[in-house]
mmCIF file of C-alpha atoms in Angstrom:
data_model
loop_
_atom_site.group_PDB
_atom_site.id
_atom_site.type_symbol
_atom_site.label_atom_id
_atom_site.label_comp_id
_atom_site.label_asym_id
_atom_site.label_seq_id
_atom_site.Cartn_x
_atom_site.Cartn_y
_atom_site.Cartn_z
ATOM 1 C CA UNK A 1 74.350 29.575 -33.274
ATOM 2 C CA UNK A 2 70.856 30.122 -34.306
ATOM 3 C CA UNK A 3 69.315 33.235 -35.366
ATOM 4 C CA UNK A 4 67.156 35.274 -33.570
ATOM 5 C CA UNK A 5 63.174 34.422 -34.112
ATOM 6 C CA UNK A 6 61.378 37.208 -36.031
ATOM 7 C CA UNK A 7 58.877 37.063 -33.343
ATOM 8 C CA UNK A 8 61.460 38.025 -30.590
ATOM 9 C CA UNK A 9 62.967 40.515 -32.629
ATOM 10 C CA UNK A 10 59.356 42.305 -32.671
ATOM 11 C CA UNK A 11 58.539 41.705 -29.274
ATOM 12 C CA UNK A 12 62.190 43.448 -28.326
ATOM 13 C CA UNK A 13 61.102 46.500 -30.239
ATOM 14 C CA UNK A 14 57.742 46.799 -28.540
ATOM 15 C CA UNK A 15 59.796 46.507 -25.177
ATOM 16 C CA UNK A 16 61.869 49.648 -26.148
ATOM 17 C CA UNK A 17 61.281 52.749 -24.249
ATOM 18 C CA UNK A 18 57.686 54.114 -24.165
ATOM 19 C CA UNK A 19 57.222 57.483 -25.754
ATOM 20 C CA UNK A 20 55.493 58.945 -22.941
ATOM 21 C CA UNK A 21 58.318 57.794 -20.282
ATOM 22 C CA UNK A 22 61.096 59.335 -23.090
ATOM 23 C CA UNK A 23 59.270 62.469 -23.149
ATOM 24 C CA UNK A 24 58.973 62.594 -19.287
ATOM 25 C CA UNK A 25 62.630 61.727 -18.964
ATOM 26 C CA UNK A 26 63.640 64.527 -21.464
ATOM 27 C CA UNK A 27 61.619 67.129 -19.557
ATOM 28 C CA UNK A 28 63.018 65.704 -16.150
ATOM 29 C CA UNK A 29 66.644 66.451 -17.608
ATOM 30 C CA UNK A 30 65.747 69.861 -19.034
ATOM 31 C CA UNK A 31 64.403 70.965 -15.491
ATOM 32 C CA UNK A 32 67.148 69.675 -13.748
ATOM 33 C CA UNK A 33 69.731 71.522 -16.279
ATOM 34 C CA UNK A 34 67.830 74.656 -16.131
ATOM 35 C CA UNK A 35 67.871 74.655 -12.152
ATOM 36 C CA UNK A 36 71.806 73.625 -11.989
ATOM 37 C CA UNK A 37 72.652 76.538 -14.454
ATOM 38 C CA UNK A 38 70.339 78.953 -12.451
ATOM 39 C CA UNK A 39 72.161 78.162 -9.082
ATOM 40 C CA UNK A 40 75.563 80.164 -9.870
ATOM 41 C CA UNK A 41 73.972 83.669 -10.503
ATOM 42 C CA UNK A 42 72.018 83.260 -7.420
ATOM 43 C CA UNK A 43 74.881 82.472 -5.283
ATOM 44 C CA UNK A 44 76.779 85.425 -6.752
ATOM 45 C CA UNK A 45 73.735 87.739 -5.901
ATOM 46 C CA UNK A 46 73.350 88.313 -9.710
ATOM 47 C CA UNK A 47 70.207 86.788 -10.666
ATOM 48 C CA UNK A 48 67.087 84.660 -9.208
ATOM 49 C CA UNK A 49 66.461 80.860 -9.523
ATOM 50 C CA UNK A 50 64.028 79.452 -12.271
ATOM 51 C CA UNK A 51 60.625 79.811 -11.020
ATOM 52 C CA UNK A 52 58.080 79.765 -13.456
ATOM 53 C CA UNK A 53 55.554 82.916 -13.160
ATOM 54 C CA UNK A 54 51.921 81.634 -12.521
ATOM 55 C CA UNK A 55 49.113 82.216 -14.840
ATOM 56 C CA UNK A 56 47.219 84.175 -12.471
ATOM 57 C CA UNK A 57 50.008 86.475 -11.507
ATOM 58 C CA UNK A 58 50.280 87.137 -15.364
ATOM 59 C CA UNK A 59 46.538 88.088 -15.895
ATOM 60 C CA UNK A 60 46.822 90.564 -12.895
ATOM 61 C CA UNK A 61 50.052 92.173 -14.057
ATOM 62 C CA UNK A 62 48.883 92.571 -17.812
ATOM 63 C CA UNK A 63 45.491 93.727 -16.854
ATOM 64 C CA UNK A 64 46.848 96.389 -14.630
ATOM 65 C CA UNK A 65 49.277 97.390 -17.144
ATOM 66 C CA UNK A 66 46.344 98.183 -19.493
ATOM 67 C CA UNK A 67 45.180 100.675 -17.154
ATOM 68 C CA UNK A 68 48.483 102.573 -16.793
ATOM 69 C CA UNK A 69 47.883 105.877 -18.322
ATOM 70 C CA UNK A 70 51.394 105.748 -20.110
ATOM 71 C CA UNK A 71 50.232 102.643 -21.876
ATOM 72 C CA UNK A 72 47.077 104.073 -22.861
ATOM 73 C CA UNK A 73 48.265 107.263 -24.148
ATOM 74 C CA UNK A 74 51.026 105.696 -26.165
ATOM 75 C CA UNK A 75 48.485 103.184 -27.854
ATOM 76 C CA UNK A 76 46.241 106.129 -28.736
ATOM 77 C CA UNK A 77 49.024 107.780 -30.290
ATOM 78 C CA UNK A 78 50.048 104.816 -32.046
ATOM 79 C CA UNK A 79 53.519 104.972 -30.745
ATOM 80 C CA UNK A 80 55.947 101.893 -30.391
ATOM 81 C CA UNK A 81 55.950 100.132 -26.891
ATOM 82 C CA UNK A 82 58.952 97.812 -26.082
ATOM 83 C CA UNK A 83 58.667 95.106 -23.300
ATOM 84 C CA UNK A 84 61.681 93.703 -21.790
ATOM 85 C CA UNK A 85 61.788 90.715 -19.346
ATOM 86 C CA UNK A 86 65.109 90.359 -17.500
ATOM 87 C CA UNK A 87 65.837 86.665 -16.564
ATOM 88 C CA UNK A 88 63.021 85.354 -19.127
ATOM 89 C CA UNK A 89 63.305 81.739 -18.483
ATOM 90 C CA UNK A 90 61.363 79.549 -20.659
ATOM 91 C CA UNK A 91 59.677 82.618 -22.269
ATOM 92 C CA UNK A 92 56.380 82.452 -21.019
ATOM 93 C CA UNK A 93 56.113 86.300 -19.971
ATOM 94 C CA UNK A 94 57.447 87.352 -23.422
ATOM 95 C CA UNK A 95 54.953 85.399 -25.328
ATOM 96 C CA UNK A 96 52.256 86.596 -22.841
ATOM 97 C CA UNK A 97 53.303 90.209 -23.667
ATOM 98 C CA UNK A 98 53.024 89.588 -27.268
ATOM 99 C CA UNK A 99 49.701 88.080 -27.098
ATOM 100 C CA UNK A 100 48.304 90.962 -25.239
ATOM 101 C CA UNK A 101 48.928 92.907 -28.237
ATOM 102 C CA UNK A 102 50.032 96.084 -26.537
ATOM 103 C CA UNK A 103 53.748 95.866 -27.485
ATOM 104 C CA UNK A 104 55.403 96.390 -30.748
ATOM 105 C CA UNK A 105 58.568 94.284 -29.483
ATOM 106 C CA UNK A 106 58.583 91.756 -26.661
ATOM 107 C CA UNK A 107 62.385 90.880 -25.688
ATOM 108 C CA UNK A 108 63.696 88.392 -23.144
ATOM 109 C CA UNK A 109 67.181 88.151 -21.622
ATOM 110 C CA UNK A 110 68.370 84.966 -20.066
ATOM 111 C CA UNK A 111 71.826 83.834 -18.973
ATOM 112 C CA UNK A 112 70.931 80.116 -18.583
ATOM 113 C CA UNK A 113 71.591 78.445 -21.773
ATOM 114 C CA UNK A 114 69.067 75.580 -21.145
ATOM 115 C CA UNK A 115 66.075 78.024 -20.343
ATOM 116 C CA UNK A 116 67.225 80.165 -23.565
ATOM 117 C CA UNK A 117 67.169 77.132 -25.898
ATOM 118 C CA UNK A 118 63.948 76.152 -24.525
ATOM 119 C CA UNK A 119 62.556 79.496 -25.291
ATOM 120 C CA UNK A 120 63.659 79.677 -28.735
ATOM 121 C CA UNK A 121 62.280 76.045 -29.326
ATOM 122 C CA UNK A 122 58.957 77.278 -27.824
ATOM 123 C CA UNK A 123 59.085 80.392 -30.123
ATOM 124 C CA UNK A 124 59.530 78.122 -33.178
ATOM 125 C CA UNK A 125 57.213 75.468 -32.268
ATOM 126 C CA UNK A 126 54.483 76.832 -30.252
ATOM 127 C CA UNK A 127 54.394 80.571 -30.851
ATOM 128 C CA UNK A 128 55.583 81.138 -34.634
ATOM 129 C CA UNK A 129 52.729 83.748 -35.221
ATOM 130 C CA UNK A 130 54.777 85.988 -32.703
ATOM 131 C CA UNK A 131 58.170 85.166 -34.305
ATOM 132 C CA UNK A 132 58.310 88.768 -35.811
ATOM 133 C CA UNK A 133 57.583 90.613 -32.473
ATOM 134 C CA UNK A 134 59.470 88.374 -30.006
ATOM 135 C CA UNK A 135 63.066 87.779 -29.600
ATOM 136 C CA UNK A 136 65.554 86.234 -26.969
ATOM 137 C CA UNK A 137 68.967 86.918 -26.343
ATOM 138 C CA UNK A 138 71.351 84.748 -23.952
ATOM 139 C CA UNK A 139 72.804 87.618 -21.994
ATOM 140 C CA UNK A 140 73.530 88.760 -18.518
ATOM 141 C CA UNK A 141 70.783 91.096 -17.151
ATOM 142 C CA UNK A 142 73.441 93.308 -15.839
ATOM 143 C CA UNK A 143 75.044 93.929 -19.449
ATOM 144 C CA UNK A 144 71.194 94.740 -21.005
ATOM 145 C CA UNK A 145 70.834 98.220 -22.440
ATOM 146 C CA UNK A 146 67.609 99.246 -20.952
ATOM 147 C CA UNK A 147 67.475 102.744 -22.834
ATOM 148 C CA UNK A 148 64.769 101.551 -25.419
ATOM 149 C CA UNK A 149 62.488 99.752 -22.836
ATOM 150 C CA UNK A 150 58.900 101.146 -22.172
ATOM 151 C CA UNK A 151 58.110 98.409 -19.569
ATOM 152 C CA UNK A 152 60.427 96.342 -17.816
ATOM 153 C CA UNK A 153 59.576 92.932 -15.982
ATOM 154 C CA UNK A 154 61.838 90.850 -13.688
ATOM 155 C CA UNK A 155 61.570 88.257 -11.268
ATOM 156 C CA UNK A 156 63.809 89.367 -8.434
ATOM 157 C CA UNK A 157 65.148 88.727 -5.087
ATOM 158 C CA UNK A 158 65.632 91.173 -2.512
ATOM 159 C CA UNK A 159 69.322 91.104 -2.419
ATOM 160 C CA UNK A 160 69.692 92.345 -6.069
ATOM 161 C CA UNK A 161 66.786 94.926 -6.083
ATOM 162 C CA UNK A 162 68.927 97.628 -4.657
ATOM 163 C CA UNK A 163 71.478 97.365 -7.447
ATOM 164 C CA UNK A 164 68.887 96.753 -10.107
ATOM 165 C CA UNK A 165 67.075 99.984 -9.139
ATOM 166 C CA UNK A 166 70.165 102.017 -9.817
ATOM 167 C CA UNK A 167 70.746 100.346 -12.987
ATOM 168 C CA UNK A 168 67.012 101.239 -14.042
ATOM 169 C CA UNK A 169 67.413 104.778 -12.966
ATOM 170 C CA UNK A 170 70.480 105.359 -14.774
ATOM 171 C CA UNK A 171 69.110 103.560 -18.095
ATOM 172 C CA UNK A 172 65.478 103.783 -18.392
ATOM 173 C CA UNK A 173 63.540 106.360 -20.455
ATOM 174 C CA UNK A 174 61.529 108.979 -18.299
ATOM 175 C CA UNK A 175 58.186 107.584 -18.324
ATOM 176 C CA UNK A 176 59.105 103.932 -18.576
ATOM 177 C CA UNK A 177 57.462 101.701 -15.972
ATOM 178 C CA UNK A 178 58.491 98.453 -13.759
ATOM 179 C CA UNK A 179 55.807 96.466 -12.423
ATOM 180 C CA UNK A 180 57.028 94.628 -9.195
ATOM 181 C CA UNK A 181 55.343 93.006 -6.162
ATOM 182 C CA UNK A 182 58.705 93.534 -4.329
ATOM 183 C CA UNK A 183 59.637 96.758 -1.966
ATOM 184 C CA UNK A 184 61.585 98.922 -4.290
ATOM 185 C CA UNK A 185 63.219 102.433 -3.451
ATOM 186 C CA UNK A 186 64.705 105.172 -5.819
ATOM 187 C CA UNK A 187 64.946 108.717 -5.731
ATOM 188 C CA UNK A 188 63.560 109.747 -9.270
ATOM 189 C CA UNK A 189 60.255 107.681 -9.011
ATOM 190 C CA UNK A 190 56.710 107.784 -8.228
ATOM 191 C CA UNK A 191 54.558 104.900 -7.829
ATOM 192 C CA UNK A 192 51.017 103.558 -8.830
ATOM 193 C CA UNK A 193 49.406 101.046 -6.631
ATOM 194 C CA UNK A 194 47.493 98.122 -8.133
ATOM 195 C CA UNK A 195 45.749 95.218 -6.806
ATOM 196 C CA UNK A 196 48.770 92.918 -6.464
ATOM 197 C CA UNK A 197 51.717 95.027 -7.974
ATOM 198 C CA UNK A 198 53.220 98.455 -7.720
ATOM 199 C CA UNK A 199 54.059 100.118 -10.966
ATOM 200 C CA UNK A 200 57.171 102.170 -10.485
ATOM 201 C CA UNK A 201 57.327 104.851 -13.092
ATOM 202 C CA UNK A 202 60.297 107.003 -13.846
ATOM 203 C CA UNK A 203 59.240 110.748 -13.952
ATOM 204 C CA UNK A 204 58.468 112.796 -16.986
ATOM 205 C CA UNK A 205 56.299 111.778 -19.710
ATOM 206 C CA UNK A 206 57.611 109.681 -22.724
#
């Protein structure tokens, strides 16, 4: 049996999986895994599917947050502001909150292990400058303690909003706010309408 010609070996190496194709396949597998892991909570009406928040929506939300009196007053008084994202996905909302410079701590909670791992990887590789002001936890949103939050963001579906409202009313500090584009009802609330978001604030000042 004759040995393989060196030129043939070189050609075989060149015909290996192209890096761009490998990256594309990896991304596709991650996306597929993220979607599959997000389905069980949706079917049990305990969460929402993974749908990345558009940059335009984030721009509007944070711009309007900056104009909320509770945010302005606490910043002027140099008091801590804590931001929580329930169902933080790949971490983009948490990183955006950190970049805005409004919050002392920006925290994401996610039940999907694929997305949670992806957010941690992004934190280490893409956003190391926000390492000290961001954190991510693999946790069911219904088991998260909201008592230290000042702003809570969540991409929710109508079936979970009633239960979520009761949780917020029970746990959030007076004065905490919740930006939402969905209909939301509660007893101990008042609302401030923005251009595209309604800012629900729990009564009394922080």
